[in-house]
Short mmCIF file of C-alpha atoms in Angstrom, two decimals:
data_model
loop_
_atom_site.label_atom_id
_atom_site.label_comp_id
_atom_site.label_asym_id
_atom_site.label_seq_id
_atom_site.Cartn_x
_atom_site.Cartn_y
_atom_site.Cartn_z
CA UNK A 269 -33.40 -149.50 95.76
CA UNK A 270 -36.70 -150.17 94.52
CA UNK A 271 -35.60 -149.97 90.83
CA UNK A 272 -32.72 -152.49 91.37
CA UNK A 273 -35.42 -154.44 93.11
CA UNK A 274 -37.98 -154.59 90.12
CA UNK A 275 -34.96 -154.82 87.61
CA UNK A 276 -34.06 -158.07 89.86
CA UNK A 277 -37.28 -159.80 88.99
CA UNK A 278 -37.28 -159.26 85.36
CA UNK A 279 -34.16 -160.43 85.20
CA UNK A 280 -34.91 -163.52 86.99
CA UNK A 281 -38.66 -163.95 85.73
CA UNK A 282 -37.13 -163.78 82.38
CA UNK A 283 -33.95 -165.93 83.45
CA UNK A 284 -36.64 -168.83 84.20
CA UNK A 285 -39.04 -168.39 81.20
CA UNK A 286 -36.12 -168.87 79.17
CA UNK A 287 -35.14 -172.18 81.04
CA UNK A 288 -39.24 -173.49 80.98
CA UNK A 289 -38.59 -172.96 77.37
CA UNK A 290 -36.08 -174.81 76.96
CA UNK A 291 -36.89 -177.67 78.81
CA UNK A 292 -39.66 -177.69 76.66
CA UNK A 293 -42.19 -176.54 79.05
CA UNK A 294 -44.34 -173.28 78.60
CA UNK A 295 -42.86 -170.00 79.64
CA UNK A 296 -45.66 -169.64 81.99
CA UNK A 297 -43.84 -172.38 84.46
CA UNK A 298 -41.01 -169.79 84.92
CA UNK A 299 -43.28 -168.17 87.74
CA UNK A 300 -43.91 -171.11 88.71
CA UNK A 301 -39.86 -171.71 89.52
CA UNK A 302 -40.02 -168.30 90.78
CA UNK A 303 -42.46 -168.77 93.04
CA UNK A 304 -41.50 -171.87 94.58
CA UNK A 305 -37.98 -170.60 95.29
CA UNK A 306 -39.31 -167.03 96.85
CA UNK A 307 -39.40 -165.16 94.21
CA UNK A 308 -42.27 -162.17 94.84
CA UNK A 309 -45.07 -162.84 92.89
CA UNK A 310 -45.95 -158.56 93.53
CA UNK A 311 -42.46 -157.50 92.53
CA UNK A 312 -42.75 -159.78 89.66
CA UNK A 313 -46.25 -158.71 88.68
CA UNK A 314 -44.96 -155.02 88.57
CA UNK A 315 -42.32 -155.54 86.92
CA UNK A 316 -44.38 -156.98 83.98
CA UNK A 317 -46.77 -154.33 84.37
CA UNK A 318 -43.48 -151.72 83.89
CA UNK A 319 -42.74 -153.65 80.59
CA UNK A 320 -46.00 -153.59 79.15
CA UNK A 321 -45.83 -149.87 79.81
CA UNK A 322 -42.61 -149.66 77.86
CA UNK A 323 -43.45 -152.16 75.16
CA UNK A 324 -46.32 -149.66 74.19
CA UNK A 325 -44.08 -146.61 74.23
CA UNK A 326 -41.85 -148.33 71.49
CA UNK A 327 -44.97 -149.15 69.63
CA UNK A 328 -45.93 -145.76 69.70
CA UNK A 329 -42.44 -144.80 69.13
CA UNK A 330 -41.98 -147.03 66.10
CA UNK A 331 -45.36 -146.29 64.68
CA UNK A 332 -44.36 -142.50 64.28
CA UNK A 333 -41.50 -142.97 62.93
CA UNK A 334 -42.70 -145.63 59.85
CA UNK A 335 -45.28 -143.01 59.01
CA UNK A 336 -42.40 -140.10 58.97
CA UNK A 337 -40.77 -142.36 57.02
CA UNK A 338 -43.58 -143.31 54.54
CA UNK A 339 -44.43 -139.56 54.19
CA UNK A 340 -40.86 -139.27 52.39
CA UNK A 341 -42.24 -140.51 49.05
CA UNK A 342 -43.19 -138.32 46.75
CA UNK A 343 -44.74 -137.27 43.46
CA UNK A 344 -40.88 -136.91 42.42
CA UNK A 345 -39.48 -139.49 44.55
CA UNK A 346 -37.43 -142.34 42.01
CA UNK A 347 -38.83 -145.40 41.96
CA UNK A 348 -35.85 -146.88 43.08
CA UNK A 349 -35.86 -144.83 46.38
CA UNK A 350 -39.54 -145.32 46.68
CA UNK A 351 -39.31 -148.88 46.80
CA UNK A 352 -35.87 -148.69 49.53
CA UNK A 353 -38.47 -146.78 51.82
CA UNK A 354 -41.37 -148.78 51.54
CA UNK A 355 -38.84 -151.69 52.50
CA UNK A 356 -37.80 -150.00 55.37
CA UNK A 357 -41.43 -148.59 56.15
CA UNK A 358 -42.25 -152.85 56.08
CA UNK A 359 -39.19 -153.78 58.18
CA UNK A 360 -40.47 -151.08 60.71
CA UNK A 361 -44.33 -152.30 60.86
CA UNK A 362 -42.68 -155.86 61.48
CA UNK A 363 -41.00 -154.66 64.36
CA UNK A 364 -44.01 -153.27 65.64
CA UNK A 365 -45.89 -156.21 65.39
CA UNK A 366 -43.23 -158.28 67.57
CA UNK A 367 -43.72 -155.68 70.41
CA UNK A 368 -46.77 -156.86 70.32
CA UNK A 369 -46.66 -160.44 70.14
CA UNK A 370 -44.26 -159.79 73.57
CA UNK A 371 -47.20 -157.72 74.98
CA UNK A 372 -49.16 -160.43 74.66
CA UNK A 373 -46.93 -162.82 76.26
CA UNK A 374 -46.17 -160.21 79.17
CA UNK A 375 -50.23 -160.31 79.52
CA UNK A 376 -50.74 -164.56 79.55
CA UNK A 377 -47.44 -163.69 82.08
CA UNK A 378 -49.57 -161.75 84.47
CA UNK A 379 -52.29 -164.06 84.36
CA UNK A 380 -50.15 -167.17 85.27
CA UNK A 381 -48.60 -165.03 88.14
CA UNK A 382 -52.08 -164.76 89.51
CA UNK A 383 -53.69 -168.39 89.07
CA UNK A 384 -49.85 -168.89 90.62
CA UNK A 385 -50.85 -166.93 94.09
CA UNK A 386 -54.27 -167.80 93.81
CA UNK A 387 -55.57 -170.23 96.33
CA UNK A 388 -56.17 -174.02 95.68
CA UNK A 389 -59.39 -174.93 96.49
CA UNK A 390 -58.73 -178.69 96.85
CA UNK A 391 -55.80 -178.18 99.51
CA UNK A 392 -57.54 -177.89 103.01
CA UNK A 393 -57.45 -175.12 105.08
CA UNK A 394 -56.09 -174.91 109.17
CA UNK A 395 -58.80 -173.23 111.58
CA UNK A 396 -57.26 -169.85 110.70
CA UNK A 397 -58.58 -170.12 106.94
CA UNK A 398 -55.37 -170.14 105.49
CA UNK A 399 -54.05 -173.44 103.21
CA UNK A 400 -51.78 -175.77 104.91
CA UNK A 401 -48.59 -176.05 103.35
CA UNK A 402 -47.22 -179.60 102.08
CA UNK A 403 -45.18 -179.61 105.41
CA UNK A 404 -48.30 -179.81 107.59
CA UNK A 405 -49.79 -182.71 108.90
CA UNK A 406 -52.83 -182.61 106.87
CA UNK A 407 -51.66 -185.16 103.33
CA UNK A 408 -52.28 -182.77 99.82
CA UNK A 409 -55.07 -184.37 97.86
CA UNK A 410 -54.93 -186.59 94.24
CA UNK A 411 -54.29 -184.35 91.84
CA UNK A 412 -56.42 -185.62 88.76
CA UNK A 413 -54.12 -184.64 86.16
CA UNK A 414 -51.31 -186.24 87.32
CA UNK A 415 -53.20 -189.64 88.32
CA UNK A 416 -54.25 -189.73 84.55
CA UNK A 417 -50.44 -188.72 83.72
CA UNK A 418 -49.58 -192.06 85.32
CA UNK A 419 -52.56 -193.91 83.91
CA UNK A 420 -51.15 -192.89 80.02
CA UNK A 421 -47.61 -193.58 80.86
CA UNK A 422 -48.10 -196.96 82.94
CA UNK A 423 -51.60 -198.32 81.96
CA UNK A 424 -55.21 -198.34 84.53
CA UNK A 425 -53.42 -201.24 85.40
CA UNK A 426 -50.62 -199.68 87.83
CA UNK A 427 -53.53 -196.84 89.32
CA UNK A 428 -53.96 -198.03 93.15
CA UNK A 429 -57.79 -197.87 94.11
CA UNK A 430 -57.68 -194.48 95.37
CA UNK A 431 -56.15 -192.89 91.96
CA UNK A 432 -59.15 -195.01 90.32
CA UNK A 433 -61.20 -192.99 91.96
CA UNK A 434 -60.03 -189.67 90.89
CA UNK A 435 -59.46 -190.61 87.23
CA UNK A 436 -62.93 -191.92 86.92
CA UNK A 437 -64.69 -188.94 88.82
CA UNK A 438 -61.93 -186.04 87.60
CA UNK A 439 -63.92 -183.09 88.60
CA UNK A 440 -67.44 -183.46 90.71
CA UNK A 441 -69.06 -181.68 87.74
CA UNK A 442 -67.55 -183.04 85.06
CA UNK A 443 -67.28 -187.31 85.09
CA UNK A 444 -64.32 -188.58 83.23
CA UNK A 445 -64.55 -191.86 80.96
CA UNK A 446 -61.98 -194.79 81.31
CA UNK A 447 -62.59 -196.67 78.01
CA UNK A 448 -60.77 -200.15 76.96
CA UNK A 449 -60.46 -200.71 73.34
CA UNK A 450 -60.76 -204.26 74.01
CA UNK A 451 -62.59 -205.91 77.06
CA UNK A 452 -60.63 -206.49 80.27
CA UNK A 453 -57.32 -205.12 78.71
CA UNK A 454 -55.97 -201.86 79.97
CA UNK A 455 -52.85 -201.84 77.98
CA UNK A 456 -54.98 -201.88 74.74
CA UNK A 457 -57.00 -198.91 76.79
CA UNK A 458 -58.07 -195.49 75.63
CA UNK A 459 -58.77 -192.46 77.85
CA UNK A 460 -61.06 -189.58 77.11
CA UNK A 461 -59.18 -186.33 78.62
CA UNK A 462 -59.84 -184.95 81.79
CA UNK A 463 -61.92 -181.80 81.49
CA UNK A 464 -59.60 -179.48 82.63
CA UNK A 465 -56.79 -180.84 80.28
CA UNK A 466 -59.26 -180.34 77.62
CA UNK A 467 -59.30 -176.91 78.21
CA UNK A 468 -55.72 -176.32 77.81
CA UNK A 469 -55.91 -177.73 74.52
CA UNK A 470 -58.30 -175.35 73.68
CA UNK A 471 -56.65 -172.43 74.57
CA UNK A 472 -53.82 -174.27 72.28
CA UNK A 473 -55.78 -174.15 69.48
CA UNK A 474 -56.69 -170.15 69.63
CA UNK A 475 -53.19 -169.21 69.06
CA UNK A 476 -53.47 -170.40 65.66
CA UNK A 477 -56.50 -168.08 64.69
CA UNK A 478 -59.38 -165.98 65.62
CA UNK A 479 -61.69 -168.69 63.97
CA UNK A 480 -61.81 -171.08 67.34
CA UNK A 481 -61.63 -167.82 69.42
CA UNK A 482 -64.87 -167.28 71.46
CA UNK A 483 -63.98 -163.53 71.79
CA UNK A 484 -64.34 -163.29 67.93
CA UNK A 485 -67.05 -165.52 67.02
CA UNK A 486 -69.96 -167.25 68.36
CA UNK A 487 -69.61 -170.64 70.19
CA UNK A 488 -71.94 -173.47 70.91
CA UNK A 489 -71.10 -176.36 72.95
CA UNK A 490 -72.98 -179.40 72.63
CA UNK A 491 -72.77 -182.70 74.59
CA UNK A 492 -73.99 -184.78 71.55
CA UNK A 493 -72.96 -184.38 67.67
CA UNK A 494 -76.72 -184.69 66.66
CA UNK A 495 -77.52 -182.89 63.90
CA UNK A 496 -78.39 -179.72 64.96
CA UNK A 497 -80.73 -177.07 63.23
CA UNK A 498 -80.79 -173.35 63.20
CA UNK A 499 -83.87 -171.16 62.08
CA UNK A 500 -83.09 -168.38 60.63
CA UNK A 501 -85.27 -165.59 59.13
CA UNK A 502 -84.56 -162.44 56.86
CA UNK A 503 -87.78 -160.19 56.85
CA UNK A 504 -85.75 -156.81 56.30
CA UNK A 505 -87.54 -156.38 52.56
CA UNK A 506 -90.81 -156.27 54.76
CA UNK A 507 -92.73 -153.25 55.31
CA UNK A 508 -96.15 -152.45 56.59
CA UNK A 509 -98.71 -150.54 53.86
CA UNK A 510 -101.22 -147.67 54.45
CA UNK A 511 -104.84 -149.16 55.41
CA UNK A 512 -107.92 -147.02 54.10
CA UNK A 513 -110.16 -146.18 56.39
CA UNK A 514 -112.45 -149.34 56.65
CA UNK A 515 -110.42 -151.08 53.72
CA UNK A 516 -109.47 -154.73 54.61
CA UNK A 517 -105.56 -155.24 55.57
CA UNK A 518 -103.49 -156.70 52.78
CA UNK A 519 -104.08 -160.43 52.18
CA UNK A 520 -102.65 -161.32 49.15
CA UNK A 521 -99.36 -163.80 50.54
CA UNK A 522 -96.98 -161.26 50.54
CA UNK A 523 -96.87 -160.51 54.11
CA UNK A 524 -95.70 -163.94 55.17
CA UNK A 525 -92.64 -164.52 56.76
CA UNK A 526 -89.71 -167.09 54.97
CA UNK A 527 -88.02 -168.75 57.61
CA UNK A 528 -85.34 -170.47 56.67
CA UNK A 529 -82.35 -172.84 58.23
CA UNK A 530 -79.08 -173.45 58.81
CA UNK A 531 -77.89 -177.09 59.91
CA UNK A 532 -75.10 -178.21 62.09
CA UNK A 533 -73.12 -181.52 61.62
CA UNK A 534 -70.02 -182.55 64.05
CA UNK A 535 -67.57 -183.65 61.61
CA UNK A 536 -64.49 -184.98 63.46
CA UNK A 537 -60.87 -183.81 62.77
CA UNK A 538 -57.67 -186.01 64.07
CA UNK A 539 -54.57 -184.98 64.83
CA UNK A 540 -52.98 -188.16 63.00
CA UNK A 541 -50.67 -190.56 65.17
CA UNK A 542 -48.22 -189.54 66.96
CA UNK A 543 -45.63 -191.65 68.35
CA UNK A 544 -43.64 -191.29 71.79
CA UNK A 545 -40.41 -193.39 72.94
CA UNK A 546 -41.73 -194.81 76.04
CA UNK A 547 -38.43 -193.70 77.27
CA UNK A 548 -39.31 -190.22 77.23
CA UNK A 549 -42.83 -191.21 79.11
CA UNK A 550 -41.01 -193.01 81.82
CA UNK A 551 -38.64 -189.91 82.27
CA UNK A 552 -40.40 -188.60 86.01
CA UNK A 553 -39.09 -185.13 84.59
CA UNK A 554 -41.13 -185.31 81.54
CA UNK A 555 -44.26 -182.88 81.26
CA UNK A 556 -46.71 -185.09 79.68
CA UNK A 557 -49.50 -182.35 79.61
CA UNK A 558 -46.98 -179.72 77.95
CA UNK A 559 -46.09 -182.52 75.13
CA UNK A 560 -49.79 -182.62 74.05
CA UNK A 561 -50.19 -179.22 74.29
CA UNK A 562 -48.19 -178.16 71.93
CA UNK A 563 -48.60 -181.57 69.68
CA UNK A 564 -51.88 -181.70 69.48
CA UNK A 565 -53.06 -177.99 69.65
CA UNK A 566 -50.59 -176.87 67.02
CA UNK A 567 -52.02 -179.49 64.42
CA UNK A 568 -55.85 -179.36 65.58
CA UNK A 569 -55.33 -175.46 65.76
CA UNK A 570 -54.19 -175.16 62.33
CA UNK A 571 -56.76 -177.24 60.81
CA UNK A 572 -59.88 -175.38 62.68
CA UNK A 573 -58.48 -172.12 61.96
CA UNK A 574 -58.26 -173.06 58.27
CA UNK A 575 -61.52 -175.25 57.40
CA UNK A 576 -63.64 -172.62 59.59
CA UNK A 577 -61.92 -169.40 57.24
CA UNK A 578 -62.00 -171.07 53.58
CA UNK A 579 -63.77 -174.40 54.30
CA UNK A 580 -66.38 -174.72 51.31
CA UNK A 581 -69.35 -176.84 53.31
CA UNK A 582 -68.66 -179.74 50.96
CA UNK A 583 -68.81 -182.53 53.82
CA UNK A 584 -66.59 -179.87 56.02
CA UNK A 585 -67.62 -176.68 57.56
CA UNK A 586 -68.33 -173.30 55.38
CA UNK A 587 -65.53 -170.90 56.18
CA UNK A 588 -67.00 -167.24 56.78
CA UNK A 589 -64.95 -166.07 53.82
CA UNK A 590 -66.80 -168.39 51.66
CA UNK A 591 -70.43 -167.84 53.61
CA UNK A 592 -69.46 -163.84 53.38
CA UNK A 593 -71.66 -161.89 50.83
CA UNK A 594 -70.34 -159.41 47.95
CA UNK A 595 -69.87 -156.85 49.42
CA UNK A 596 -67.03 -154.57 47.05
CA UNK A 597 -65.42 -155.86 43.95
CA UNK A 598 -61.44 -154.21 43.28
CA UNK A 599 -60.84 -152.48 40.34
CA UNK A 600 -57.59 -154.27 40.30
CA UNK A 601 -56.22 -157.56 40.50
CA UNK A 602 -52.96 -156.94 42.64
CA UNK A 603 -53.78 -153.42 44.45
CA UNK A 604 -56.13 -152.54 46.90
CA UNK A 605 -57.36 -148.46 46.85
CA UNK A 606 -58.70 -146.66 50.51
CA UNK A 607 -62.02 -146.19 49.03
CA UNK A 608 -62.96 -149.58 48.32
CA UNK A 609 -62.14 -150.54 51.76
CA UNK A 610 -65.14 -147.62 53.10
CA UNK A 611 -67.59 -148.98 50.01
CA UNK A 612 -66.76 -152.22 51.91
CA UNK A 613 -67.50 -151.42 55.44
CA UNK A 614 -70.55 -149.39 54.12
CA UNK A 615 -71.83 -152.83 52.03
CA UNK A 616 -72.65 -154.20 55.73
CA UNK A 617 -75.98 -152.86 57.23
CA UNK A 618 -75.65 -150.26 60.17
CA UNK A 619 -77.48 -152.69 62.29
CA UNK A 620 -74.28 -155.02 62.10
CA UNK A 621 -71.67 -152.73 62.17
CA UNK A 622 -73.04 -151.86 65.55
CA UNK A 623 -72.23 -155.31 66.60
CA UNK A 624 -68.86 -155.24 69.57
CA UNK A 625 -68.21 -158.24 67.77
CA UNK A 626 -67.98 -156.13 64.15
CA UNK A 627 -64.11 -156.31 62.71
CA UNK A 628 -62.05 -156.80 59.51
CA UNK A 629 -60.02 -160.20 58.87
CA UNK A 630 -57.13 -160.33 56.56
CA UNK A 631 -53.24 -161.69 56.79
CA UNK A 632 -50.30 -159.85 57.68
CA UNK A 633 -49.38 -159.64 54.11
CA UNK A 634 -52.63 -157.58 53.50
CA UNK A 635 -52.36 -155.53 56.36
CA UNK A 636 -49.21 -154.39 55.26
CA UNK A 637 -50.78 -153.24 52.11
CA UNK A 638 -53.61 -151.74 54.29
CA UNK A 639 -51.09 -149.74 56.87
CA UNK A 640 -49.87 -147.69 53.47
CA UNK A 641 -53.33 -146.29 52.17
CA UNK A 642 -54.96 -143.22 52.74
CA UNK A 643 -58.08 -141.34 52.71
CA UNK A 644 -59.30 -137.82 50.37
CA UNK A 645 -57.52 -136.05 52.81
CA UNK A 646 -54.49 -137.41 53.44
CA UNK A 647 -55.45 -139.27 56.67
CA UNK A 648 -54.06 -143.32 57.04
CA UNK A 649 -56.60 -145.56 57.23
CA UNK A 650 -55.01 -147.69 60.08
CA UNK A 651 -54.79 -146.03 63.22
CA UNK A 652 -52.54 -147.64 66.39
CA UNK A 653 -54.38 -148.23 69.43
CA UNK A 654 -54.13 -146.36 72.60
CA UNK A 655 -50.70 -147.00 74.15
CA UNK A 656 -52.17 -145.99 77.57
CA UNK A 657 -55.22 -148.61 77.66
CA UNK A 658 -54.30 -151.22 75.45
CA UNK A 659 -56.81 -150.41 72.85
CA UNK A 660 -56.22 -152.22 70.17
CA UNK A 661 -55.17 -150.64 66.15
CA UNK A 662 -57.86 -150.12 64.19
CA UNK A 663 -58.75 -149.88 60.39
CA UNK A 664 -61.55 -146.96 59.78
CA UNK A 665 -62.72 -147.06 63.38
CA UNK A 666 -63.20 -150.63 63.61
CA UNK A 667 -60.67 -153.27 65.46
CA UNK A 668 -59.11 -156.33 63.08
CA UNK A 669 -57.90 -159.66 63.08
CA UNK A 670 -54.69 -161.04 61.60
CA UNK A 671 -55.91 -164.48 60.21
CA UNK A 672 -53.42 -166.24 58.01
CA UNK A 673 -55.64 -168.77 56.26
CA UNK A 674 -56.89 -166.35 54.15
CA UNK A 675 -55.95 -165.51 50.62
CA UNK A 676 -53.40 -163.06 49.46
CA UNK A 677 -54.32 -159.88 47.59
CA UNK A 678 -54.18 -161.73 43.79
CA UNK A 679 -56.68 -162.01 40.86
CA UNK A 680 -60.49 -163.14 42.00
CA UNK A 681 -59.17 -163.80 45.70
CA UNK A 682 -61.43 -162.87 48.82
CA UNK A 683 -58.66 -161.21 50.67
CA UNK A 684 -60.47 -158.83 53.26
CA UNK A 685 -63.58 -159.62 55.26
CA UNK A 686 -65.39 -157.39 57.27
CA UNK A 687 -68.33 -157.47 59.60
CA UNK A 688 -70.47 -158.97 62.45
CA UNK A 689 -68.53 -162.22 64.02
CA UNK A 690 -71.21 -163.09 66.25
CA UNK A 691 -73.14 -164.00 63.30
CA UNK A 692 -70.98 -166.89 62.32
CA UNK A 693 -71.45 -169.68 64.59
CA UNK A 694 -68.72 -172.69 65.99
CA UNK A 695 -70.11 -175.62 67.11
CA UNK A 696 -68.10 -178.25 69.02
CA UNK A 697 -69.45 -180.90 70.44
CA UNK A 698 -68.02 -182.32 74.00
CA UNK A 699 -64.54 -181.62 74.80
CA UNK A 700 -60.75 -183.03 72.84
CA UNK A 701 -60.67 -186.84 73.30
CA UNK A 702 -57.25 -188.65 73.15
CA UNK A 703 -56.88 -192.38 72.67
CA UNK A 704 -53.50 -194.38 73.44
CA UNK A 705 -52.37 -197.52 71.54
CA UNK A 706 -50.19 -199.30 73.20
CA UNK A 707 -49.89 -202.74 71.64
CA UNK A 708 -49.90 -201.47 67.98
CA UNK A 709 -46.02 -200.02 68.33
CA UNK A 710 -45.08 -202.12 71.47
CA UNK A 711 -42.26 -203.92 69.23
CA UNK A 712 -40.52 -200.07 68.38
CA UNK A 713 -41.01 -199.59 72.05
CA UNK A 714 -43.53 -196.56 70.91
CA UNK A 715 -46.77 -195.90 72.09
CA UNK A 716 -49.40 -194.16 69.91
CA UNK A 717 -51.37 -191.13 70.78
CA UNK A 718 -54.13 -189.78 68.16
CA UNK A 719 -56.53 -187.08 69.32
CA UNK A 720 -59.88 -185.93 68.05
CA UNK A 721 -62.22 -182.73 67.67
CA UNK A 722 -65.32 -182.79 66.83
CA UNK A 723 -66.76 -179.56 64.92
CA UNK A 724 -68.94 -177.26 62.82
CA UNK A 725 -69.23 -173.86 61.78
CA UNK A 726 -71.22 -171.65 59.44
CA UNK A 727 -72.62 -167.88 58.95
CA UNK A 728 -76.42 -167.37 59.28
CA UNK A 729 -76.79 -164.65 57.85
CA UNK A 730 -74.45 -163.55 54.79
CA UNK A 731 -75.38 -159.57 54.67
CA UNK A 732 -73.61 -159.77 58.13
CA UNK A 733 -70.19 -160.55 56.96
CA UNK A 734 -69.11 -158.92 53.92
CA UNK A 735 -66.01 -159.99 51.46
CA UNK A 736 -63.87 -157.99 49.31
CA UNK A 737 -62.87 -159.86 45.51
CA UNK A 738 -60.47 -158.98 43.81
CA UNK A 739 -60.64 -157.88 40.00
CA UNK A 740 -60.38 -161.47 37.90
CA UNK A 741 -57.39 -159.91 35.57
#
């Protein structure tokens, strides 16, 4: 009974994900559906947990059985055949990789489940501590987000005093702006995002790369795009000297310490215009947050991801692959070999691979390059994770990012990255602003929606991340 049970809420947690989806809201909002109609938010949570468990099996499963299959080519082997395996070896790996883009989903699953169940601070509570239900007689508070949904789709104009209120105080640590583009006229208004819908744009964003991820690199958050300066200071080529016994100390300049400094603009990024039938705004059943989201995340994301991998600092941020220092140069132009990926990880200090925050970047096209080498003895060089914890695959001890922005394996490229992340800073200033035209495409019956980042990012210290070139021919 208690198998037909759990296999009852997968099949309807996944019977609702697949309807958010297609309604165009985030699979996430299939608990949500769940939950509302009854659905049990335990059952549901264990059944997730069930398929993670499983998901890893087949990883492990699938993993085994690509290196069986890779260890069929031979000295002898035709090229012909060779090439067949290796194709299927790469068809396997990409199977692999889907199980775990689902674990991941499974995991952001779990975590909706729980902010699902989780109490909501703003809805009172009876004398027994627990929340009154919408039922009660006790009226649920303004919910900020969706007074500012009816302030984009409507105008400030149509917000009774009450929503006012909310919009213009959003959260009591955070104040929200209500701007007008021009004096006294709200439908020519522009609205800075509430915080908290800022932060779902973020999380938008690191989906498209490890760059904007916090968990990879270092991020500052500024309230003002000020020019901001960093000292830095390199004083590793420093040693003390032996002092004769009562000799002077050594005066002669070379002692001193260089400091030196690394500055950080806010250069701003748009997401261009983007027009929306105000039909589809005026639909009560549209998801105005979810639109964005994916809008204005996907584009933003992309571009972050990209100018903070390979940006050259030319009136942009420096990528880290261009801030990186030499660290190995290939012997050839189109192959990568198992030792220069150790003479790589041994270019960066011992001090920095220490780092938790110490890992290897590359795209998926590299890593399936990487997946097929091996060591002197025979030993692969990547090595999956731990099935039973979640620990994530490594490359010669050391965890990896897939990053797509960078370069393929080719002649001169900078394919392969590896060291301390923390070292490379991302600095954003304040949180994702949005501003709404409404005048500009009144006659299409349009309004216009542009949003804007501002950003920076550089690495302090280039003997902290180290690149991998390619041979130039």
């Amino acid at each position: 009974m208690k198998k037909l049970v759990i296999a009852a809420g997968l099949l309807c947690l996944a019977g609702f994900a697949i309807i958010a989806l297609a309604i165009g809201l985030p699979a996430e909002a299939g608990t949500h559906v769940l939950a509302t109609l009854g659905g049990d938010g335990a059952v549901v949570a264990a059944a997730a947990g069930i398929a993670l468990k499983d998901l890893r099996e087949q990883q492990a499963r699938i993993a085994t059985n690509a290196r069986s299959k890779f260890e069929e080519i031979k000295d002898d082997t035709p090229e012909v055949r060779a090439k067949e395996i290796e194709s299927e070896f790469d068809a396997m790996m990409a199977e692999y990789d889907q199980l775990g883009a689902k674990m991941e989903r499974l995991k952001k699953l779990e975590e909706a489940e729980e902010r699902s169940n989780a109490p909501d601070p703003r809805r009172p509570r009876g004398d027994n501590g627990e929340q009154r239900g919408a039922g009660d007689d006790v009226d649920k508070p303004l919910d900020y987000k969706e007074v500012f949904a009816k302030a984009v789709r409507f105008g400030a104009s149509s917000l009774a005093a009450e929503e006012r209120s909310v919009l213009m105080t959003g959260r009591a640590d955070v104040p929200t702006e209500l701007r007008a583009q021009s004096v006294g006229t709200d439908a020519a208004g522009g609205y800075t995002v509430p915080e908290g819908f800022s932060g779902e744009i973020d999380k938008a964003m690191k989906a498209w790369g490890p760059m904007w991820d916090a968990d990879i690199v270092r991020e500052l958050n500024t309230a003002t795009g000020n020019d901001l300066p960093w000292p830095t200071v390199d004083d590793t080529s420093q040693t003390g000297s032996l002092k004769a016994e009562n000799a002077g100390v050594t005066d002669d300049g070379t002692g001193d310490v260089v400091f030196g400094q690394a500055m950080f603009n806010a250069y701003v990024y748009s997401t261009k215009m983007v027009r929306i039938p105000i039909e589809l705004l005026q639909d009560s059943a549209f998801d105005m947050e979810a639109l964005l989201n994916d809008l204005y995340g996907e584009r933003l994301g992309r571009t972050a991801n990209s100018v903070l991998t390979t940006g050259d600092g030319a009136n942009k941020p420096k990528g880290i692959v261009v801030a990186a220092g030499a660290g190995k140069t290939a012997a050839s132009a189109t192959a990568l070999a198992s030792d220069e990926l150790i003479d790589l990880l041994h270019s960066v200090d011992p001090a920095y691979r220490a780092s938790p925050k110490c890992r290897w970047q590359f795209n998926d096209t590299t890593l399936a390059s990487i997946r097929k080498l091996k060591d002197g003895q025979g030993n692969y060089l990547w090595q999956m994770g731990d099935v039973r914890t979640g620990e994530p695959d490594r490359l010669l001890a050391h965890p990896y990012s897939v990053n797509q922005a960078m370069a393929n394996i080719g002649a001169s490229a900078r394919p392969i990255i590896f060291g301390d992340h923390s070292r490379y800073v991302v600095r954003k200033v304040r949180g994702f602003t949005v501003i709404t035209l409404r005048e500009r495409y009144a006659e299409n019956f349009q309004v216009g929606m542009v949003g804007f980042k501002r950003f920076d990012g550089d690495l302090l210290n280039s003997q902290a991340v180290k690149a991998l070139a390619m041979a130039a021919s």
